[in-house]
Every structure is written in C-alpha cells, then in structure tokens.
Short mmCIF file of C-alpha atoms in Angstrom, two decimals:
data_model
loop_
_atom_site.label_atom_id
_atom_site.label_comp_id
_atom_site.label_asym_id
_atom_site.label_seq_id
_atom_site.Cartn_x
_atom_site.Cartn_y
_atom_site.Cartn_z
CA UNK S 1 0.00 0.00 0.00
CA UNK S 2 1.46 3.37 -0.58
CA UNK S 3 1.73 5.95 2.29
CA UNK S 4 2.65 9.29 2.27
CA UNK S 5 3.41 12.12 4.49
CA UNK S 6 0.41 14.19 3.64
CA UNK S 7 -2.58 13.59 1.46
CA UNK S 8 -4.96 16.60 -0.22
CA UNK S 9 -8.35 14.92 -1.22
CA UNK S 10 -9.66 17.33 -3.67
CA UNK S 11 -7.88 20.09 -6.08
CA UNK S 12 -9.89 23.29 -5.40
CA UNK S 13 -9.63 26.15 -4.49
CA UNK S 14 -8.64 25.18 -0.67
CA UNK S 15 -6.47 21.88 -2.11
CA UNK S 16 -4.23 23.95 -3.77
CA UNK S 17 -3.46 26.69 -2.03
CA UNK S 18 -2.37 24.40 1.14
CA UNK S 19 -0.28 22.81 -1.60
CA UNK S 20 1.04 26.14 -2.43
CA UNK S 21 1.56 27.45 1.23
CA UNK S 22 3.76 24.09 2.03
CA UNK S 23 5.86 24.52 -1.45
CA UNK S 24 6.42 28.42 -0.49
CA UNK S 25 7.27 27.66 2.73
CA UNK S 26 10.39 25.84 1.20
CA UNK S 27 9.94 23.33 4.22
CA UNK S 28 8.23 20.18 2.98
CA UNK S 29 10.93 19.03 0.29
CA UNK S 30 11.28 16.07 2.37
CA UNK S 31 7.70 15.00 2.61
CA UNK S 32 5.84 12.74 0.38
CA UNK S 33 2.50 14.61 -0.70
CA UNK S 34 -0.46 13.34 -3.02
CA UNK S 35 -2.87 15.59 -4.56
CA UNK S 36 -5.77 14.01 -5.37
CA UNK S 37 -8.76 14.83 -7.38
CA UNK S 38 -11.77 13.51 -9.53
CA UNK S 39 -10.71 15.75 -12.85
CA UNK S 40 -8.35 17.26 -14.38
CA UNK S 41 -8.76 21.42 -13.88
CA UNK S 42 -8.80 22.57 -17.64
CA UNK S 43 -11.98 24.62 -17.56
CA UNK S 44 -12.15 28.77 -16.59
CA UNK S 45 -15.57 27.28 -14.14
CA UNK S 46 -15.32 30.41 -12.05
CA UNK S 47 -13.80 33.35 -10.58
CA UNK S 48 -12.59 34.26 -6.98
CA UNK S 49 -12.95 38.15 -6.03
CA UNK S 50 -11.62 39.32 -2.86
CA UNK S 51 -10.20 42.33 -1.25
CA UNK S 52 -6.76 43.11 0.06
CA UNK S 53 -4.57 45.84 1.09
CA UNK S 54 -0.90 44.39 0.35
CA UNK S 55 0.17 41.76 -2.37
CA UNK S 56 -0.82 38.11 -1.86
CA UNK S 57 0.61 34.01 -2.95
CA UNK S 58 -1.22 34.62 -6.12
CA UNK S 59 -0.31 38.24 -7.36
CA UNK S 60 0.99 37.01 -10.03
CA UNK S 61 -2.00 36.40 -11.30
CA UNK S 62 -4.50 38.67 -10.47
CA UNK S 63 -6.31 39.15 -13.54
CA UNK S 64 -7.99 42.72 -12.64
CA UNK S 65 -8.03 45.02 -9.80
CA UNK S 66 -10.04 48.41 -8.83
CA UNK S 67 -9.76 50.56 -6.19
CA UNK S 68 -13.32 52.40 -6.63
CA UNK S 69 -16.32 49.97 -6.29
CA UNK S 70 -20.08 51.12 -6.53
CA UNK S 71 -22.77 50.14 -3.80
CA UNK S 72 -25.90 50.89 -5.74
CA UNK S 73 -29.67 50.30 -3.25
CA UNK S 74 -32.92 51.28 -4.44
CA UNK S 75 -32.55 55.14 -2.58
CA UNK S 76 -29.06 55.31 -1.76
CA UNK S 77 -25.92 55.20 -4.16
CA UNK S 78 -22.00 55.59 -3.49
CA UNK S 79 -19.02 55.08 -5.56
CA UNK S 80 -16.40 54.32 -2.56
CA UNK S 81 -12.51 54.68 -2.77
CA UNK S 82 -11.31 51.77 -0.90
CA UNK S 83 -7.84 52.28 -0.62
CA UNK S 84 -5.62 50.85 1.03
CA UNK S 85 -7.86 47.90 -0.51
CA UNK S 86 -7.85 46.81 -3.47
CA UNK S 87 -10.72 44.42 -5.04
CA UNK S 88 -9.09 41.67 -6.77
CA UNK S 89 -10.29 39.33 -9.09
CA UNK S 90 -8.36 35.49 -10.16
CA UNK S 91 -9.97 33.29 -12.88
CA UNK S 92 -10.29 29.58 -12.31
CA UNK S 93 -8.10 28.75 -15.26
CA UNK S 94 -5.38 31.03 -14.49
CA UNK S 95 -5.45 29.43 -10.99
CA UNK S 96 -5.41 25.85 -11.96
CA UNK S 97 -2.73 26.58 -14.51
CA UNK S 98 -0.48 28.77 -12.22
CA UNK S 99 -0.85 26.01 -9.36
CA UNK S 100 -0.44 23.16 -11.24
CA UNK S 101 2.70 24.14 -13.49
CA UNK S 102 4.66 24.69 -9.63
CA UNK S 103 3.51 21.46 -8.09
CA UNK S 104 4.85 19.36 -11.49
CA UNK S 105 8.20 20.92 -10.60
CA UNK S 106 7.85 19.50 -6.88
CA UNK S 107 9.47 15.94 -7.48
CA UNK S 108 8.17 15.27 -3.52
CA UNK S 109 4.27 15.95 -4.57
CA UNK S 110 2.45 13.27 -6.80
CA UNK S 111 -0.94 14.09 -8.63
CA UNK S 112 -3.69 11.36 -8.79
CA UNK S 113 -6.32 11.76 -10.73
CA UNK S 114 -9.19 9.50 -9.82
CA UNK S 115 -12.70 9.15 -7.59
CA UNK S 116 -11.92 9.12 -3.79
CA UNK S 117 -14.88 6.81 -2.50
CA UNK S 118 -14.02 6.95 1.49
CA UNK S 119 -11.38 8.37 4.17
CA UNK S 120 -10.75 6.92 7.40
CA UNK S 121 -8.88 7.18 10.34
CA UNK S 122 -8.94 4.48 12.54
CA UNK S 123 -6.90 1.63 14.34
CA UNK S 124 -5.29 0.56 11.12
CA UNK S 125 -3.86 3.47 10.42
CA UNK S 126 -5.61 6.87 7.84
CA UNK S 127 -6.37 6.00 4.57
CA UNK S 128 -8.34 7.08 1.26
CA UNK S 129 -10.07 4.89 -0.96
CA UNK S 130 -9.46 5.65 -4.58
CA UNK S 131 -10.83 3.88 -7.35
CA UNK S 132 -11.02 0.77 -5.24
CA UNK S 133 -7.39 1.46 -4.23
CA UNK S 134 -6.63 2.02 -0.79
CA UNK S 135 -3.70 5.05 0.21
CA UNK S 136 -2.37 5.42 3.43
CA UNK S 137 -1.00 9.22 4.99
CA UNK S 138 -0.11 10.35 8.02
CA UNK S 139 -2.49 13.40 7.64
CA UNK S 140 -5.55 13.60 5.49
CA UNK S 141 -6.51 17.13 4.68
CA UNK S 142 -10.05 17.38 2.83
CA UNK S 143 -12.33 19.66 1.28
CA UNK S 144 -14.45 17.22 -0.57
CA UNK S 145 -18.28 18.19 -0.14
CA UNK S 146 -19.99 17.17 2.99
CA UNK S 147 -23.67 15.64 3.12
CA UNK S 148 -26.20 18.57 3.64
CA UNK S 149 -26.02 19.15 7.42
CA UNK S 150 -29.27 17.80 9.75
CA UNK S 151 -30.04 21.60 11.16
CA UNK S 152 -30.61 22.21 14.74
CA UNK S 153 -32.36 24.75 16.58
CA UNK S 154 -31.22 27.67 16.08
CA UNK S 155 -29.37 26.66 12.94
CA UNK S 156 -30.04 28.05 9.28
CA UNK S 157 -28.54 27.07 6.00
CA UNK S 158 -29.31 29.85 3.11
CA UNK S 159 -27.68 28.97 -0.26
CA UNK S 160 -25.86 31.87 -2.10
CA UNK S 161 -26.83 31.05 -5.96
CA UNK S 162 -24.72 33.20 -8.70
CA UNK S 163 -24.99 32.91 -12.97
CA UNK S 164 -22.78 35.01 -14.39
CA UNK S 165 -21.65 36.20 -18.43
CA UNK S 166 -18.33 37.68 -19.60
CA UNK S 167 -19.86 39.70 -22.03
CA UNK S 168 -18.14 42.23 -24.80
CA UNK S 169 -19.60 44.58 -26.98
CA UNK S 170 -18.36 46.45 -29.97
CA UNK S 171 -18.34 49.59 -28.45
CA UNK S 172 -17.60 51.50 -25.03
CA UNK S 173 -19.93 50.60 -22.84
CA UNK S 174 -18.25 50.49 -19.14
CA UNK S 175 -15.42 52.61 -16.89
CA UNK S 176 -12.91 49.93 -16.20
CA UNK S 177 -11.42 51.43 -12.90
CA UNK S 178 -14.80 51.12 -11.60
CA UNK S 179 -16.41 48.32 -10.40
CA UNK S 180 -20.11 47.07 -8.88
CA UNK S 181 -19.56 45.69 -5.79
CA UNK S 182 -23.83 45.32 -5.33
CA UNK S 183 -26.55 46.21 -6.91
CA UNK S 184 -29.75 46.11 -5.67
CA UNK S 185 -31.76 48.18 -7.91
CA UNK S 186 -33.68 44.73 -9.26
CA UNK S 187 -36.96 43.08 -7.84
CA UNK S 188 -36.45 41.55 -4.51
CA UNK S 189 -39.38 38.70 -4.93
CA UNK S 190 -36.52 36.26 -5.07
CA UNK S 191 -35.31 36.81 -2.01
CA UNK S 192 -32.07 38.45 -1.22
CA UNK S 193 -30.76 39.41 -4.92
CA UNK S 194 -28.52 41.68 -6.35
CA UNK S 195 -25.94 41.97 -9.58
CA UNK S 196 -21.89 42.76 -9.37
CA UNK S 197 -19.72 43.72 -12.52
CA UNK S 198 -16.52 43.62 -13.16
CA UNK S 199 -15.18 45.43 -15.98
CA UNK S 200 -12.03 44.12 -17.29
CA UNK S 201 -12.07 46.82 -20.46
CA UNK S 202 -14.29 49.76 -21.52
CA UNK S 203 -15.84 46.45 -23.69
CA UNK S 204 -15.81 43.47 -21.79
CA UNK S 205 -17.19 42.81 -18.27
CA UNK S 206 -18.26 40.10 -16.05
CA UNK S 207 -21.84 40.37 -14.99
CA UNK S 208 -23.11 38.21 -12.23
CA UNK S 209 -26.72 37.60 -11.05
CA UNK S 210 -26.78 36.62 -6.89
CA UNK S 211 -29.17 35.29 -4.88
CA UNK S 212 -29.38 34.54 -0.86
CA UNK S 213 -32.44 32.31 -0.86
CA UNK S 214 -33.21 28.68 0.03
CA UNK S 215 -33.80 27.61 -3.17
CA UNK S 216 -32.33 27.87 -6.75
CA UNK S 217 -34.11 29.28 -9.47
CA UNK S 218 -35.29 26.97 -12.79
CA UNK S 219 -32.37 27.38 -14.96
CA UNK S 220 -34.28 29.97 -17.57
CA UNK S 221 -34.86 32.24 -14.82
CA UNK S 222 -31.20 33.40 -14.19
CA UNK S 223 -30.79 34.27 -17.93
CA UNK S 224 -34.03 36.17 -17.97
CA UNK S 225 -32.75 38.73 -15.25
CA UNK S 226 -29.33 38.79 -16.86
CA UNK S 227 -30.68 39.93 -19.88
CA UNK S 228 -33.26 42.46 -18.53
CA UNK S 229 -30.12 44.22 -15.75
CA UNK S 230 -28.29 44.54 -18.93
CA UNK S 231 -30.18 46.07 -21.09
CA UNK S 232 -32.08 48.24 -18.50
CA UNK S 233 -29.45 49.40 -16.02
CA UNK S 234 -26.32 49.25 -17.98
CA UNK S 235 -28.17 50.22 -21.41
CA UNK S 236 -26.64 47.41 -23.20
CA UNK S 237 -28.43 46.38 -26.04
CA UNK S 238 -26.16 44.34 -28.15
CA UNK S 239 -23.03 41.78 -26.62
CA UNK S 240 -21.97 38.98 -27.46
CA UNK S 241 -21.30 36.38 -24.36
CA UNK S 242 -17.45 34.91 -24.51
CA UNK S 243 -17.81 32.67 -21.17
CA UNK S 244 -20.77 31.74 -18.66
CA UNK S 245 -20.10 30.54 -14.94
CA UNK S 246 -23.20 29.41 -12.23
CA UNK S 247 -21.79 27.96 -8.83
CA UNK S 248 -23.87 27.26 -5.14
CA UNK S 249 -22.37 28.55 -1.91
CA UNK S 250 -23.77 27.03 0.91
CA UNK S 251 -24.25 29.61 3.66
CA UNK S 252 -24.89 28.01 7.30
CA UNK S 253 -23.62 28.33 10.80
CA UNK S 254 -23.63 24.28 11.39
CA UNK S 255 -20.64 23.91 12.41
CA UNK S 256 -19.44 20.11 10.54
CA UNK S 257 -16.72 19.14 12.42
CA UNK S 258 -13.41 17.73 10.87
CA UNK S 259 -13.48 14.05 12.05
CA UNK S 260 -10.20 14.05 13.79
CA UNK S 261 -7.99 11.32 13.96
CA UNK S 262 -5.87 12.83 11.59
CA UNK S 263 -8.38 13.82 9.20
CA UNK S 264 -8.82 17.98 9.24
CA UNK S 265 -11.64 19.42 6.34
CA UNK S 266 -10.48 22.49 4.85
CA UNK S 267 -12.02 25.12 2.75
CA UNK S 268 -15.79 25.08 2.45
CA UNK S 269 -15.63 21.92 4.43
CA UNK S 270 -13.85 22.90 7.10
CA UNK S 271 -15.89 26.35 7.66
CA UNK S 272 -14.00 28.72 5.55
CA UNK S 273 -17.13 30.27 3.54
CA UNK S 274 -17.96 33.10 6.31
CA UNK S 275 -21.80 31.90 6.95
CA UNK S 276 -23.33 35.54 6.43
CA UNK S 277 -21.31 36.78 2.83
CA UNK S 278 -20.13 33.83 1.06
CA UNK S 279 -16.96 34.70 0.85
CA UNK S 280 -14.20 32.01 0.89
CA UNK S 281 -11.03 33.13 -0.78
CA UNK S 282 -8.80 34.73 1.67
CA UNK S 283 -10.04 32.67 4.80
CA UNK S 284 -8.65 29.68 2.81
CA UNK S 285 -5.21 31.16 2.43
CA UNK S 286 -5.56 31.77 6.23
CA UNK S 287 -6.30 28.62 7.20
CA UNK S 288 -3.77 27.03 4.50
CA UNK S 289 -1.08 29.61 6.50
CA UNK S 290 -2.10 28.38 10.19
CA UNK S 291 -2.00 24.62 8.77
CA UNK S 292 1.09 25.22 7.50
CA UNK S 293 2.38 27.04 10.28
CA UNK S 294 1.08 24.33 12.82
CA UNK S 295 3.06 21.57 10.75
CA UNK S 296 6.17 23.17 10.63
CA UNK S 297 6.40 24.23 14.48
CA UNK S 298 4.24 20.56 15.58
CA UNK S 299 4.35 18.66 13.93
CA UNK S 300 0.57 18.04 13.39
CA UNK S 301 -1.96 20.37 11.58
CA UNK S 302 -3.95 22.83 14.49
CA UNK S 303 -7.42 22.17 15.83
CA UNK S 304 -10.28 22.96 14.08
CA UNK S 305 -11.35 26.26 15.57
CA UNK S 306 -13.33 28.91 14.75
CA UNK S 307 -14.18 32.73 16.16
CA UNK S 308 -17.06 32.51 18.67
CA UNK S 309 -17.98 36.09 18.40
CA UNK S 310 -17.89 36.09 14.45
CA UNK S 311 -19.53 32.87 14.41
CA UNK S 312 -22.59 34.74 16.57
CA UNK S 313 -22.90 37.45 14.17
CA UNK S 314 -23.27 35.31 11.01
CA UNK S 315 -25.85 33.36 12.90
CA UNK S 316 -27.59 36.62 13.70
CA UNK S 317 -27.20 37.83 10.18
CA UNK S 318 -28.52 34.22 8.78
CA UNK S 319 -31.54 34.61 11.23
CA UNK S 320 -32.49 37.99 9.93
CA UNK S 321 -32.48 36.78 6.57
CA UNK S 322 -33.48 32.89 6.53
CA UNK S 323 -36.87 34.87 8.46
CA UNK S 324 -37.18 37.99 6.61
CA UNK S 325 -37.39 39.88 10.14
CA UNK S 326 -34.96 42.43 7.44
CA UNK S 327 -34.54 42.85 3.90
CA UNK S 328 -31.17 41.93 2.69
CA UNK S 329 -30.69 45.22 0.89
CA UNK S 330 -32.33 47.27 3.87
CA UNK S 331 -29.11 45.22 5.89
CA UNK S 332 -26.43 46.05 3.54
CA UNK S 333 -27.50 49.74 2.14
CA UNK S 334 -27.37 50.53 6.08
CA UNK S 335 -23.96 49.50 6.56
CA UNK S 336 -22.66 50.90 3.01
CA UNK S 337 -24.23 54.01 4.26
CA UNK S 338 -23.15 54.82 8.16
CA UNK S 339 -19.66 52.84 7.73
CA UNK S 340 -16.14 53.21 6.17
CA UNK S 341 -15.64 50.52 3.67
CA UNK S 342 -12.34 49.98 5.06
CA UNK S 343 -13.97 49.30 8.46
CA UNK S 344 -16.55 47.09 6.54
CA UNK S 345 -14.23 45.18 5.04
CA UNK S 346 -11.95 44.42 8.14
CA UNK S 347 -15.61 43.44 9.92
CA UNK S 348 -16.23 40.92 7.16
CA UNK S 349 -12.98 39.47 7.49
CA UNK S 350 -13.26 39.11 10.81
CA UNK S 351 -10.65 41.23 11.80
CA UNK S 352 -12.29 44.09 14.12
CA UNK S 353 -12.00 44.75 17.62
CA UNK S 354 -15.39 45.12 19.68
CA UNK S 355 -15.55 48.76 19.50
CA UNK S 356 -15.58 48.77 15.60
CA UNK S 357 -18.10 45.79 15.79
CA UNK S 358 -20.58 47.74 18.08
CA UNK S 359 -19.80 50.33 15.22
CA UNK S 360 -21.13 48.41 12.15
CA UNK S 361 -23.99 46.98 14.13
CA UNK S 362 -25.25 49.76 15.09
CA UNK S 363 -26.21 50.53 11.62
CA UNK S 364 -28.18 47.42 11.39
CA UNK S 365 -32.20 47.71 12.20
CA UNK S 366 -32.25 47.92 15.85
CA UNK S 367 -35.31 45.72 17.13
CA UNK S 368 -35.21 42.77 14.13
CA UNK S 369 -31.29 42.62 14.86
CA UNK S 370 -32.23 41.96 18.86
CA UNK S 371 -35.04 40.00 18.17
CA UNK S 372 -32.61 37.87 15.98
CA UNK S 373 -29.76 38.08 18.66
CA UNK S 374 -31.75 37.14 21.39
CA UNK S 375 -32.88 33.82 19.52
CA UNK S 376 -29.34 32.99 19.15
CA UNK S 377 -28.34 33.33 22.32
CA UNK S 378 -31.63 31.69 24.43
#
C-alpha cells in the first residue's frame, strides 16, 4: 500500500493553495504529498474576487483590480474609494494553470487523478479509498463536499446562488477602474438578490446575477434577469457572451466538524465560507497559512477552531435573513451608508475589535437585529 506524508483529497480552491503554502514555505521538500482529485482542472468554471490591502501568494496572477467599487440600493448610491484595498479578481483557469505548473516541478508531490470513495482514520492506520485502491498518509486534509447538514435549533442554512456572463460589446460601454460591488436596484421577490460587474475593459465585463435564498431558481430564470439588468441598467443592447459561470455557496452556521484522527476538512468543508457573505477566498489562504504554520512548528496540523464572536454574528445575520425579520438590501444599504468601507471590510474578514463591531452593528435595524440576537443566544 502506498503511504505518504500528507494527502490533499480534492484540487480546489482550498487543495491547492495548502499545496502552495507548504511549497512556499520551502519546508516540505522532504515530505511525500499526493494531490488528489476527480478531474483534471482545464476549464475557466469560475472566478474568486476578494479584497486586500498588500500583495498576496497569487499576485501574479491577479487578472484585474479596482480601487473604486459602486454600492448601488434602491434610494441610496456611493461610488467608494477603498484604498488601502484593493478588489481583486483570479480566474479559475489562471489558478489551476499557475498552481499546477509549480507542483509538477515538486518531485516530492504526486498528482492522482481519480474518484476518492471513502477516508478513514482508525486503528489501522488513515487511509483514502481511490478507485477501489486504498492510500495510506499520516495526515488527510479534505475539502471534498460534505452531506447537507441535519439543522438544529437555532441553525439556518441559506444557499448563495450566482450565474454570471463575460460579455463584450463592440463599443464603449463600461469605466474599467470602476467596479459594482452590489446592486440592488432589481426586484427583490426572489429573495435576497442583487448583480456585481466587473469590468475588465471599456468592452468586456463580467456580470453576475446573486441570490441569498433557500432555493435555486429553474435554470431559464437566471438568464431572464441577466438579460433584462443589462439592457435596462447598464443600457446594453447588443453583446456577445465569450464565457458563462453558475456555482452554489452554501451559507450556514452548522458547524461540521473535521473528524479528527488525523483527518482535518479544509475550505468550504472545514468552515472557511464566512456563513453571512459567502466569501471564501482569503479565509482559505488563512487557514492554509495556520496549517502550515502548525506543521512546521508541531508537527501536526492545528485544531479545528473557529471565532465565537464572528460565528454569533453570522448566525444573527442568517436569522435575519433565513426569516425575513430584514430585507437583505435594507441590511447592507445601512452599513454601506453609516460605515467606512475599510472598516466594513476588516468586519467581514473578521478582523475588528469590539468597538468597531458595536460600530457596524449599530447601523443594522435595531429591534429585528435583537429579536434575531436574542434567539441565538436563548
């Protein structure tokens, strides 16, 4: 059977960048590491936006940036400077590429292709099953999908639902230093919806559709509202579309627990999509630093923990939401409009002190917010 050091079960997003972390790191030359995964990465299947304020692991290959993003809500509209931010954006393809041409040069880190059917940790040792054949490791790290969690009291699970077209037309049609960070301006019957664009040149943009709802739409609905945001707020009539991308983020605050004994889940798996944005990037190249960190100065990867007093608000947030005490562009027009974006931003990364927290929720609607918290809490 053959064993190695560590084994990656899945080439994501979250897969990759730990692989990254441990090559930059230059201290895992000596360790045997398997990448596993069910395809081969060849297709541009989505995009990763983020912001930041100094230059990442994957600068390199930041496809665009802006450092002026428009909040637009049905009676209040600001075009915000966010520097020392800047709003990145990486493609899928460029990410996959990048990643993958630096692991082939690892001659310590082997690449299986294939369908893992089971990991386990137990008395005889932690192990994968792929393709009927069965791998051993000393760690498992995995951000394959978990079941749909059973919720509990007090628990919600909202799924955050996005189509999105690359579109270009033949002539100007968009400012490419500025970019649409959320619109709300379109009917709310869905739920929580609103559009972003991203404007790579005064002809070519990404436009995305997003929803927060429990349920998808039928297929024919996203390109209906694509179509009409288009041509009614951007005043777009012709385009032809060069690349289409849908994904599902599940947003929850059930916790799933890594199943020890070895085995840690990382990425969406292991809690890295922040229950109450979506957002997933950057808080898997934090936990792919604190894993990497842990193994270097352990030995062993860190316990699974997460922020208590983050985790609260998200569940407060999901509350408001998942029981329309608010509406989610009442929420977010409040805290565009009585906040710094920098201060925003730090918030949603989880990254403010208590004074800057009472801050931001204080703009939230005061008695569905307390309602909400008090649930949580009792």
């Amino acid at each position: 059977m053959d064993h190695y050091n560590y084994i990656i079960a899945g080439a994501g997003c979250s897969g990759l960048s730990l692989a990254m972390h441990m090559i930059h790191s230059g201290k895992f030359s000596d360790k045997k590491i398997l990448l596993v995964d069910k395809v081969n990465k060849t297709d541009n299947d989505r995009t990763w936006c983020f912001w930041e304020k100094e230059d990442g692991l994957f600068e390199s290959i930041v496809y665009k940036r802006w450092e002026k993003l428009w909040y637009y809500g049905s009676s209040y509209k600001k075009c915000m400077n966010i520097v020392p931010y800047q709003y990145k954006m990486i493609r899928g393809l460029d990410f996959y590429n990048y990643c993958f041409d630096i692991i082939a040069q690892q001659k310590n880190i082997s690449i299986l292709t294939g369908s893992i059917k089971k990991i386990n940790s137990n008395e005889e040792g932690t192990f994968i099953i792929c393709d009927e054949k069965k791998i051993s490791g000393d760690y498992i790290f995995s951000s394959l999908p978990p079941q749909s969690p059973v919720l509990k009291n007090k628990q919600f699970q909202l799924l955050q639902h996005f189509k999105g077209w690359v579109i270009e037309t033949d002539n100007d049609a968009f400012n490419s230093e500025e970019a649409t960070l959320m619109d709300f301006r379109v009917s709310q019957e869905n739920g929580t919806n609103f559009f972003y664009v991203m404007p790579f040149s005064s002809t070519s943009a990404l436009v995305e559709y997003t929803l927060i709802t429990e349920r998808l739409l039928d297929k024919e609905q996203y390109d209906i509202c694509l179509k009409s945001y288009i041509k009614e707020f951007l005043r777009i009539e012709e385009y032809n579309i060069l690349e289409e991308e849908f994904g599902v983020i599940p947003m929850t605050n059930n916790k799933s627990a890594s199943p020890g004994n070895n085995i840690l889940n990382i990425g969406t798996a292991g809690g890295q999509t922040k229950a109450s944005t979506g957002y997933t990037f950057q808080f898997i190249q934090k936990q792919s630093r604190a894993i990497v960190k842990s193994l270097i100065e352990n030995g062993k990867p860190p316990a699974s923990k997460s922020d208590a007093k983050f985790d609260f608000y998200d569940s407060v947030l999901l509350n408001v939401l998942a029981t329309s005490k608010v509406a989610g562009e009442e929420v977010f027009t409040n805290m565009f409009r009585k906040n710094k974006v920098e201060d925003i931003f730090s918030f949603l990364d989880s990254e403010t002190n208590i004074f800057k927290d009472l801050k931001i929720i204080s703009s939230f609607p005061f008695i569905p917010f307390l309602k909400a918290g008090k649930e949580q809490l009792f």
